[in-house]
Coordinates of C-alpha atoms in Angstrom, one line a residue:
M1 CA 11.8 -39.3 1.7
S2 CA 13.6 -36.3 0.3
F3 CA 12.6 -32.7 1.0
P4 CA 14.2 -30.5 -1.7
C5 CA 12.0 -27.5 -0.8
V6 CA 13.3 -27.6 2.8
D7 CA 16.9 -28.2 1.6
K8 CA 16.7 -25.2 -0.7
L9 CA 15.6 -22.9 2.2
A10 CA 18.5 -24.2 4.4
S11 CA 20.9 -23.7 1.5
R12 CA 19.8 -20.1 1.0
T13 CA 20.3 -19.4 4.7
V14 CA 23.9 -20.7 4.6
E15 CA 24.6 -18.7 1.4
L16 CA 23.3 -15.5 2.9
D17 CA 25.2 -16.1 6.2
D18 CA 28.4 -16.7 4.2
N19 CA 28.0 -13.7 1.9
G20 CA 27.0 -11.1 4.4
P21 CA 23.8 -9.1 4.8
E22 CA 20.9 -9.0 2.4
P23 CA 21.1 -6.7 -0.7
S24 CA 20.1 -3.1 -0.4
Y25 CA 16.5 -2.8 -1.3
D26 CA 16.8 0.6 -2.8
R27 CA 19.0 -1.0 -5.6
V28 CA 16.2 -3.3 -6.6
V29 CA 14.5 -0.4 -8.3
T30 CA 16.7 2.3 -10.0
G31 CA 16.2 5.5 -12.0
Y32 CA 13.9 7.3 -9.5
E33 CA 14.2 10.9 -8.3
T34 CA 14.3 11.6 -4.6
F35 CA 12.5 14.5 -2.8
E36 CA 14.2 15.3 0.5
Y37 CA 12.1 17.0 3.2
P38 CA 14.6 18.2 5.8
K39 CA 12.2 19.0 8.6
P40 CA 10.7 16.7 11.3
F41 CA 7.6 14.9 10.1
L42 CA 4.8 14.2 12.6
L43 CA 2.9 10.9 12.2
D44 CA -0.7 10.2 13.2
H45 CA 0.2 8.0 16.1
G46 CA 2.7 10.4 17.6
G47 CA 6.0 9.1 16.1
I48 CA 8.3 11.7 14.4
L49 CA 10.6 11.2 11.5
P50 CA 13.6 13.6 11.8
K51 CA 13.6 14.0 8.0
L52 CA 11.8 12.4 5.0
D53 CA 12.8 11.1 1.6
I54 CA 10.3 10.3 -1.1
A55 CA 11.2 8.3 -4.2
Y56 CA 9.2 9.2 -7.2
E57 CA 9.1 8.9 -11.0
T58 CA 7.3 11.0 -13.6
W59 CA 6.0 10.7 -17.2
G60 CA 4.8 13.4 -19.5
E61 CA 5.1 17.1 -19.1
L62 CA 3.7 19.5 -16.4
N63 CA 1.8 22.2 -18.2
E64 CA 2.3 25.9 -17.6
N65 CA -0.6 26.1 -15.2
K66 CA 0.6 23.0 -13.3
D67 CA -3.0 21.6 -13.3
N68 CA -2.5 18.5 -15.4
A69 CA -0.8 16.3 -12.8
I70 CA -2.1 12.8 -11.9
L71 CA -0.8 11.2 -8.7
I72 CA -0.8 7.4 -8.9
H73 CA -0.9 5.7 -5.5
T74 CA 0.6 2.2 -5.2
G75 CA -0.3 -1.1 -3.6
L76 CA 1.5 -2.6 -0.6
S77 CA 4.7 -3.7 -2.2
A78 CA 4.9 -1.7 -5.4
S79 CA 7.7 0.8 -6.1
S80 CA 7.5 4.2 -7.9
H81 CA 8.4 2.4 -11.2
A82 CA 4.9 2.3 -12.7
K83 CA 6.2 2.8 -16.3
S84 CA 9.6 2.3 -18.1
H85 CA 11.6 5.4 -19.0
A86 CA 15.1 6.4 -20.1
K87 CA 16.6 6.1 -16.6
N88 CA 15.0 2.6 -16.0
T89 CA 13.9 0.7 -19.2
K90 CA 12.5 -2.2 -17.3
P91 CA 8.7 -2.6 -17.6
G92 CA 6.8 -0.9 -14.8
W93 CA 4.0 -2.5 -12.7
W94 CA 1.4 -0.5 -14.7
E95 CA 3.4 -0.4 -18.0
E96 CA 0.6 -0.8 -20.5
F97 CA -1.7 1.7 -18.8
I98 CA 0.7 4.8 -19.0
G99 CA 2.0 6.5 -22.1
P100 CA 1.3 8.6 -25.1
G101 CA -2.3 7.9 -26.2
R102 CA -2.8 5.3 -23.5
Y103 CA -5.3 5.2 -20.6
L104 CA -3.2 7.6 -18.6
D105 CA -2.3 9.7 -21.6
T106 CA 1.1 11.3 -21.2
N107 CA 0.4 13.6 -24.2
K108 CA -2.2 15.2 -21.9
F109 CA -1.2 14.5 -18.3
Y110 CA 1.9 14.7 -16.1
V111 CA 1.8 11.4 -14.2
I112 CA 3.6 11.0 -10.9
C113 CA 4.1 7.8 -8.8
T114 CA 5.9 7.6 -5.5
N115 CA 7.2 4.8 -3.2
V116 CA 5.2 5.3 0.0
I117 CA 6.9 6.1 3.3
G118 CA 7.4 2.9 5.2
G119 CA 8.5 1.3 1.9
C120 CA 12.0 0.1 0.9
Y121 CA 12.4 1.4 -2.7
G122 CA 13.9 4.8 -2.0
S123 CA 11.4 6.3 0.4
T124 CA 12.1 6.6 4.2
G125 CA 11.2 3.3 5.9
P126 CA 12.4 0.8 8.5
S127 CA 15.4 -0.1 6.4
S128 CA 16.5 3.6 6.2
I129 CA 19.3 5.1 8.3
D130 CA 18.2 6.8 11.5
P131 CA 20.2 10.1 11.6
A132 CA 20.2 10.0 15.4
D133 CA 22.6 7.1 15.6
G134 CA 23.6 6.1 12.0
E135 CA 21.8 2.7 12.3
R136 CA 18.8 1.4 10.4
Y137 CA 15.5 2.1 12.1
A138 CA 14.3 -1.5 12.0
T139 CA 11.4 -1.8 14.4
R140 CA 12.3 1.5 16.1
F141 CA 10.5 3.0 13.1
P142 CA 7.2 4.5 14.2
I143 CA 3.8 3.2 13.4
I144 CA 2.4 4.8 10.2
T145 CA -1.0 5.3 8.6
I146 CA -2.4 5.6 5.1
F147 CA -3.0 9.3 5.9
D148 CA 0.7 9.7 6.8
M149 CA 1.7 8.3 3.4
V150 CA -0.6 10.8 1.6
R151 CA 0.6 13.8 3.6
A152 CA 4.2 12.9 2.6
Q153 CA 3.1 12.7 -1.0
F154 CA 1.6 16.2 -0.9
L155 CA 4.8 17.6 0.5
L156 CA 6.3 16.4 -2.8
L157 CA 3.5 18.1 -4.8
D158 CA 4.2 21.3 -2.8
S159 CA 7.9 21.2 -3.9
M160 CA 6.7 20.9 -7.5
G161 CA 4.4 23.8 -7.2
I162 CA 1.4 21.6 -7.9
N163 CA -1.5 23.2 -6.0
K164 CA -4.2 21.0 -7.5
L165 CA -4.2 17.5 -9.0
H166 CA -6.2 16.6 -12.1
A167 CA -6.7 13.3 -10.4
S168 CA -5.8 11.1 -7.5
V169 CA -5.7 7.5 -8.8
G170 CA -5.1 4.3 -6.8
S171 CA -5.6 0.5 -6.7
S172 CA -5.7 -1.8 -3.7
M173 CA -3.9 0.1 -0.9
G174 CA -3.5 2.8 -3.5
G175 CA -7.2 3.1 -3.6
M176 CA -7.2 3.7 0.1
Q177 CA -4.6 6.4 -0.4
S178 CA -6.6 8.1 -3.2
I179 CA -9.7 8.3 -1.0
A180 CA -7.5 9.6 1.9
A181 CA -6.0 12.2 -0.4
A182 CA -9.5 13.4 -1.5
S183 CA -10.6 13.6 2.1
L184 CA -7.5 15.3 3.5
F185 CA -7.1 17.7 0.6
P186 CA -10.5 18.1 -1.1
D187 CA -9.6 21.5 -2.6
R188 CA -6.5 20.0 -4.2
V189 CA -8.0 16.9 -5.9
K190 CA -10.1 17.5 -9.0
R191 CA -11.1 13.9 -9.7
L192 CA -10.9 10.7 -7.6
I193 CA -10.4 7.1 -8.8
S194 CA -10.4 4.2 -6.4
I195 CA -10.0 0.6 -7.7
S196 CA -10.4 -2.5 -5.7
A197 CA -10.1 -0.8 -2.3
C198 CA -12.2 0.1 0.7
V199 CA -13.0 2.8 3.2
R200 CA -12.3 0.5 6.2
S201 CA -10.5 -2.8 6.3
H202 CA -12.8 -5.7 7.0
P203 CA -12.1 -8.7 9.3
Y204 CA -11.3 -11.1 6.5
S205 CA -8.5 -8.9 4.9
I206 CA -7.2 -8.1 8.4
A207 CA -7.0 -11.8 9.2
L208 CA -5.1 -12.5 6.0
R209 CA -2.5 -9.8 6.7
H210 CA -2.3 -10.8 10.3
T211 CA -1.4 -14.3 9.3
Q212 CA 1.2 -13.1 6.9
R213 CA 2.8 -11.0 9.6
Q214 CA 2.7 -13.8 12.2
V215 CA 4.4 -16.2 9.8
L216 CA 7.1 -13.6 9.0
M217 CA 7.7 -12.7 12.7
A218 CA 8.0 -16.4 13.6
D219 CA 11.1 -16.7 11.4
P220 CA 13.9 -16.7 13.9
N221 CA 16.0 -14.6 11.5
W222 CA 13.5 -11.8 11.8
N223 CA 15.0 -11.1 15.3
K224 CA 12.3 -8.6 16.3
G225 CA 13.2 -6.6 13.2
F226 CA 17.0 -6.3 13.7
Y227 CA 18.2 -8.5 10.9
Y228 CA 19.9 -6.0 8.6
N229 CA 23.5 -7.1 9.4
S230 CA 22.7 -10.8 9.3
V231 CA 20.5 -13.3 7.5
P232 CA 17.2 -11.8 6.5
P233 CA 13.9 -13.7 7.3
H234 CA 13.6 -15.1 3.8
V235 CA 11.7 -18.1 4.9
G236 CA 9.0 -16.1 6.6
M237 CA 8.9 -13.7 3.6
K238 CA 8.4 -16.5 1.2
L239 CA 5.6 -18.1 3.2
S240 CA 4.0 -14.7 3.8
R241 CA 3.9 -14.0 0.1
E242 CA 2.4 -17.4 -0.7
I243 CA -0.5 -16.6 1.7
A244 CA -0.9 -13.2 0.1
T245 CA -0.9 -14.7 -3.4
I246 CA -3.9 -16.9 -2.5
S247 CA -5.9 -13.7 -1.9
Y248 CA -4.8 -11.9 -5.0
R249 CA -6.3 -14.3 -7.6
S250 CA -9.6 -16.3 -7.8
G251 CA -10.6 -19.9 -7.6
P252 CA -12.2 -20.0 -11.0
E253 CA -9.0 -18.7 -12.7
W254 CA -7.0 -21.4 -10.9
E255 CA -9.5 -24.1 -11.9
L256 CA -8.9 -23.2 -15.6
R257 CA -5.2 -22.5 -15.2
F258 CA -4.1 -25.4 -13.0
G259 CA -7.0 -27.7 -12.2
R260 CA -5.7 -30.7 -10.3
K261 CA -2.7 -31.2 -12.5
R262 CA 0.5 -32.2 -10.9
A263 CA 4.0 -31.3 -12.0
Q264 CA 5.0 -34.9 -12.4
E265 CA 1.9 -37.0 -13.0
N266 CA 3.6 -40.4 -12.9
Q267 CA 5.6 -39.8 -9.7
T268 CA 4.6 -40.7 -6.1
P269 CA 2.9 -37.7 -4.4
A270 CA 5.4 -35.6 -2.4
L271 CA 5.2 -33.3 0.6
C272 CA 7.1 -30.5 -1.2
P273 CA 5.3 -28.6 -4.0
D274 CA 3.6 -31.3 -6.2
F275 CA 0.4 -29.9 -7.7
L276 CA 0.8 -27.1 -10.3
I277 CA -0.9 -24.7 -8.0
E278 CA 1.6 -25.5 -5.3
T279 CA 4.6 -25.0 -7.7
Y280 CA 3.0 -21.6 -8.7
L281 CA 2.7 -20.4 -5.1
D282 CA 6.2 -21.7 -4.4
H283 CA 7.5 -19.7 -7.4
Q284 CA 5.7 -16.5 -6.3
G285 CA 7.2 -16.8 -2.8
E286 CA 10.7 -17.4 -4.2
R287 CA 10.5 -14.3 -6.4
F288 CA 9.5 -12.1 -3.6
C289 CA 11.4 -13.3 -0.5
L290 CA 14.6 -11.2 -1.1
Q291 CA 13.1 -8.4 -3.2
Y292 CA 11.2 -6.6 -0.4
D293 CA 12.0 -5.6 3.1
A294 CA 10.3 -7.7 5.7
N295 CA 9.8 -4.8 8.1
S296 CA 8.2 -2.7 5.4
L297 CA 5.7 -5.5 4.8
L298 CA 4.9 -5.4 8.5
Y299 CA 4.4 -1.7 8.8
I300 CA 2.6 -1.1 5.6
S301 CA 0.2 -4.0 6.0
K302 CA -0.6 -2.8 9.5
A303 CA -1.4 0.7 8.0
M304 CA -3.9 -1.0 5.7
D305 CA -5.5 -2.8 8.7
V306 CA -6.1 0.3 10.7
F307 CA -7.4 2.4 7.8
D308 CA -10.9 3.7 8.5
M309 CA -12.7 6.7 7.0
S310 CA -15.3 6.7 9.7
K311 CA -15.7 10.2 11.3
S312 CA -15.0 8.8 14.8
A313 CA -11.8 7.2 13.6
T314 CA -10.5 10.2 11.7
D315 CA -11.5 12.6 14.5
A316 CA -9.5 10.4 16.9
L317 CA -6.4 10.7 14.7
K318 CA -6.9 14.5 14.4
E319 CA -7.0 14.7 18.2
Q320 CA -3.8 12.7 18.5
R321 CA -2.1 15.0 16.0
R322 CA -3.3 18.0 18.0
R323 CA -1.9 16.6 21.2
N324 CA 1.4 15.6 19.7
G325 CA 1.9 18.8 17.7
P326 CA 4.0 20.4 20.5
K327 CA 6.6 17.7 20.0
I328 CA 7.6 19.3 16.7
E329 CA 7.6 22.7 18.2
K330 CA 9.9 21.5 21.0
I331 CA 12.3 19.9 18.5
L332 CA 12.5 23.1 16.4
H333 CA 12.8 25.3 19.5
D334 CA 15.4 23.3 21.4
H335 CA 17.2 21.9 18.4
Q336 CA 16.9 18.5 20.0
T337 CA 17.2 15.2 18.1
V338 CA 14.0 13.2 17.6
A339 CA 15.4 10.4 19.8
E340 CA 15.7 12.8 22.7
V341 CA 12.1 13.9 22.4
V342 CA 10.4 10.6 21.6
G343 CA 12.5 8.4 23.8
D344 CA 14.1 5.0 23.2
Q345 CA 11.1 2.8 23.3
S346 CA 10.3 0.7 20.2
A347 CA 7.6 1.9 17.9
L348 CA 5.3 -0.9 18.9
E349 CA 5.8 0.0 22.6
M350 CA 5.1 3.7 22.0
H351 CA 2.0 2.8 20.0
K352 CA 0.7 0.5 22.7
A353 CA 1.2 3.2 25.3
S354 CA -0.4 6.1 23.4
A355 CA -3.1 4.5 21.4
P356 CA -6.6 5.7 22.3
A357 CA -9.4 3.4 23.3
P358 CA -11.4 2.2 20.3
V359 CA -14.5 4.3 19.7
H360 CA -16.7 1.4 18.5
N361 CA -17.0 -2.1 19.6
E362 CA -16.5 -4.5 16.7
K363 CA -20.0 -5.8 17.1
T364 CA -21.3 -2.4 15.9
R365 CA -19.6 -2.8 12.6
P366 CA -21.4 -5.5 10.6
T367 CA -20.4 -6.7 7.2
L368 CA -22.5 -4.8 4.7
T369 CA -23.9 -5.7 1.3
T370 CA -26.1 -2.6 1.1
L371 CA -26.2 0.5 3.2
Q372 CA -28.1 0.4 6.4
E373 CA -28.3 4.1 7.2
T374 CA -29.9 3.4 10.6
D375 CA -26.7 1.6 11.7
P376 CA -24.5 4.1 13.7
A377 CA -21.4 2.6 12.1
V378 CA -22.7 3.3 8.6
Q379 CA -23.7 6.8 9.5
D380 CA -20.2 7.2 11.0
L381 CA -18.7 6.3 7.6
I382 CA -21.0 8.6 5.7
D383 CA -20.1 11.5 8.1
G384 CA -16.4 10.8 7.5
M385 CA -16.7 11.2 3.8
K386 CA -18.9 14.3 3.5
N387 CA -16.1 16.5 2.2
I388 CA -15.4 14.2 -0.9
K389 CA -17.5 16.0 -3.5
M390 CA -15.3 15.8 -6.7
P391 CA -16.2 13.5 -9.6
T392 CA -15.4 10.0 -8.4
L393 CA -15.0 6.6 -10.1
I394 CA -15.2 3.4 -8.1
L395 CA -14.1 0.1 -9.7
G396 CA -14.5 -3.4 -8.2
A397 CA -14.0 -6.9 -9.5
Q398 CA -16.7 -9.5 -8.7
S399 CA -14.0 -12.2 -8.3
D400 CA -12.0 -10.2 -5.7
I401 CA -11.9 -11.9 -2.3
L402 CA -9.4 -9.5 -0.7
F403 CA -11.5 -6.4 -1.4
P404 CA -14.9 -7.8 -2.3
V405 CA -17.3 -5.8 -4.4
W406 CA -19.6 -5.1 -1.4
Q407 CA -16.8 -2.9 -0.2
Q408 CA -16.7 -1.0 -3.5
K409 CA -20.5 -0.6 -3.2
E410 CA -20.0 0.7 0.3
I411 CA -17.6 3.4 -0.9
A412 CA -20.0 4.5 -3.7
E413 CA -23.1 4.5 -1.7
C414 CA -21.6 6.3 1.3
L415 CA -20.3 9.0 -1.0
R416 CA -23.7 9.4 -2.6
V417 CA -25.6 9.6 0.7
A418 CA -22.9 12.0 1.9
G419 CA -23.9 14.4 -0.9
N420 CA -21.5 13.5 -3.8
K421 CA -23.7 13.8 -6.9
R422 CA -21.0 12.7 -9.3
V423 CA -20.1 9.1 -8.3
T424 CA -19.7 6.4 -11.0
Y425 CA -19.6 2.8 -10.0
Y426 CA -18.4 -0.1 -12.2
E427 CA -18.3 -3.8 -11.3
L428 CA -16.0 -6.0 -13.5
D429 CA -16.9 -9.6 -14.1
G430 CA -13.4 -11.0 -15.0
M431 CA -11.9 -13.9 -13.2
F432 CA -8.5 -12.4 -12.2
G433 CA -9.6 -11.6 -8.6
H434 CA -7.9 -8.7 -6.8
D435 CA -5.2 -8.5 -9.5
T436 CA -7.8 -7.5 -12.1
F437 CA -6.5 -3.9 -11.8
L438 CA -3.1 -5.1 -13.1
I439 CA -4.4 -7.4 -15.9
D440 CA -7.6 -6.2 -17.4
R441 CA -6.3 -3.3 -19.5
V442 CA -9.4 -2.8 -21.6
S443 CA -12.0 -2.7 -18.9
V444 CA -10.0 -1.0 -16.1
G445 CA -8.0 1.2 -18.5
G446 CA -11.1 2.2 -20.4
A447 CA -13.0 3.3 -17.3
I448 CA -9.9 5.2 -16.1
K449 CA -9.4 7.0 -19.4
G450 CA -13.1 8.0 -19.6
H451 CA -13.1 9.5 -16.1
L452 CA -9.8 11.3 -16.5
E453 CA -10.9 12.9 -19.7
L454 CA -14.4 13.7 -18.5
L455 CA -15.3 17.3 -19.5
D456 CA -15.8 19.7 -16.6

């Protein structure tokens, strides 16, 4: 029996070995601007970045009062390129949503999108150069959180003179960021939109991302993250993306789209991709495996796992930041390098040594379909969201298995119980699963436009 799928992976490994290291990820996306923050940047779990770069793109014009800006927060692997423009004419990942007269109307609003820290499309991440030694960070990069991503974005807003956003808008991981932005900076966010997201990652989504990371880290070319001058872990990346793709769409869509059809109906069944659904997953993995940095996937997906808006969780992070604040002062006072202050342990080792004990046992955090206010874990969430008072739109898709609608209900209901009187909740019945926010322009876009243009 022949195995062309295995042979193709082996052939790619040879080609990459012969041709040198993998391509630079920051050349996959072009035409962005870069904000450079030259000072040390403290992260929630105690790591320090000696400096920070944020890749960003904008559409529309900032008005004289600088109060018409909308910040778009991205999903896990998205870049700042949400919409085409003169410096990059390729369609963006939200191309049909942004533009003159569109759902995010650039005749009215100044739209900003960044690549998150930890990413690989122009912002500081594991593939960036560590100024302490001129080498790529790799897994020396410190553990990051969703809140760290948002704080970095607001440094960019500070540099633009934007004191208050018209809206913070995000989907998937971006929805986590939009909620985090509204909580961290309630006086600087006028409206909040969260689509297909959550206020704490649930076990099913954590399990999916864990499996993706384990597959990736099992690739021998991953080499504990130090692969930048050799063959990248393209096999692990391909398989990881295939697992992820299963969670992005829905079974009913695939029934209609693929059914049980095979690529070659009259041929003997094969162990390589055979059914159309298999060829689809194979194609998605092939597209992704060299277009995104493996370490970025590890770090950013972990940040999604640990996201939790519960008051106990956010208070624990605040306490960590308070304890670690003197590190920054020491660096600035002694003019030391970050490496001298933090030490030479890997980020994972540092995190393991400094992480606080969990506040709640997992048994106290049941899966919810409706709020149970007598549950301490639910009250903990409500308490953690009490400062989010601005008009809020929560969107969910009934066919989403990665961020199921009960999680969207949880956001809306917690906000309402916490005292937010302006919460709008919509549930979409399309069959596109988690990717509904990318596909259903009419339903998603219409809801967004209505909320953005809501009269004060």
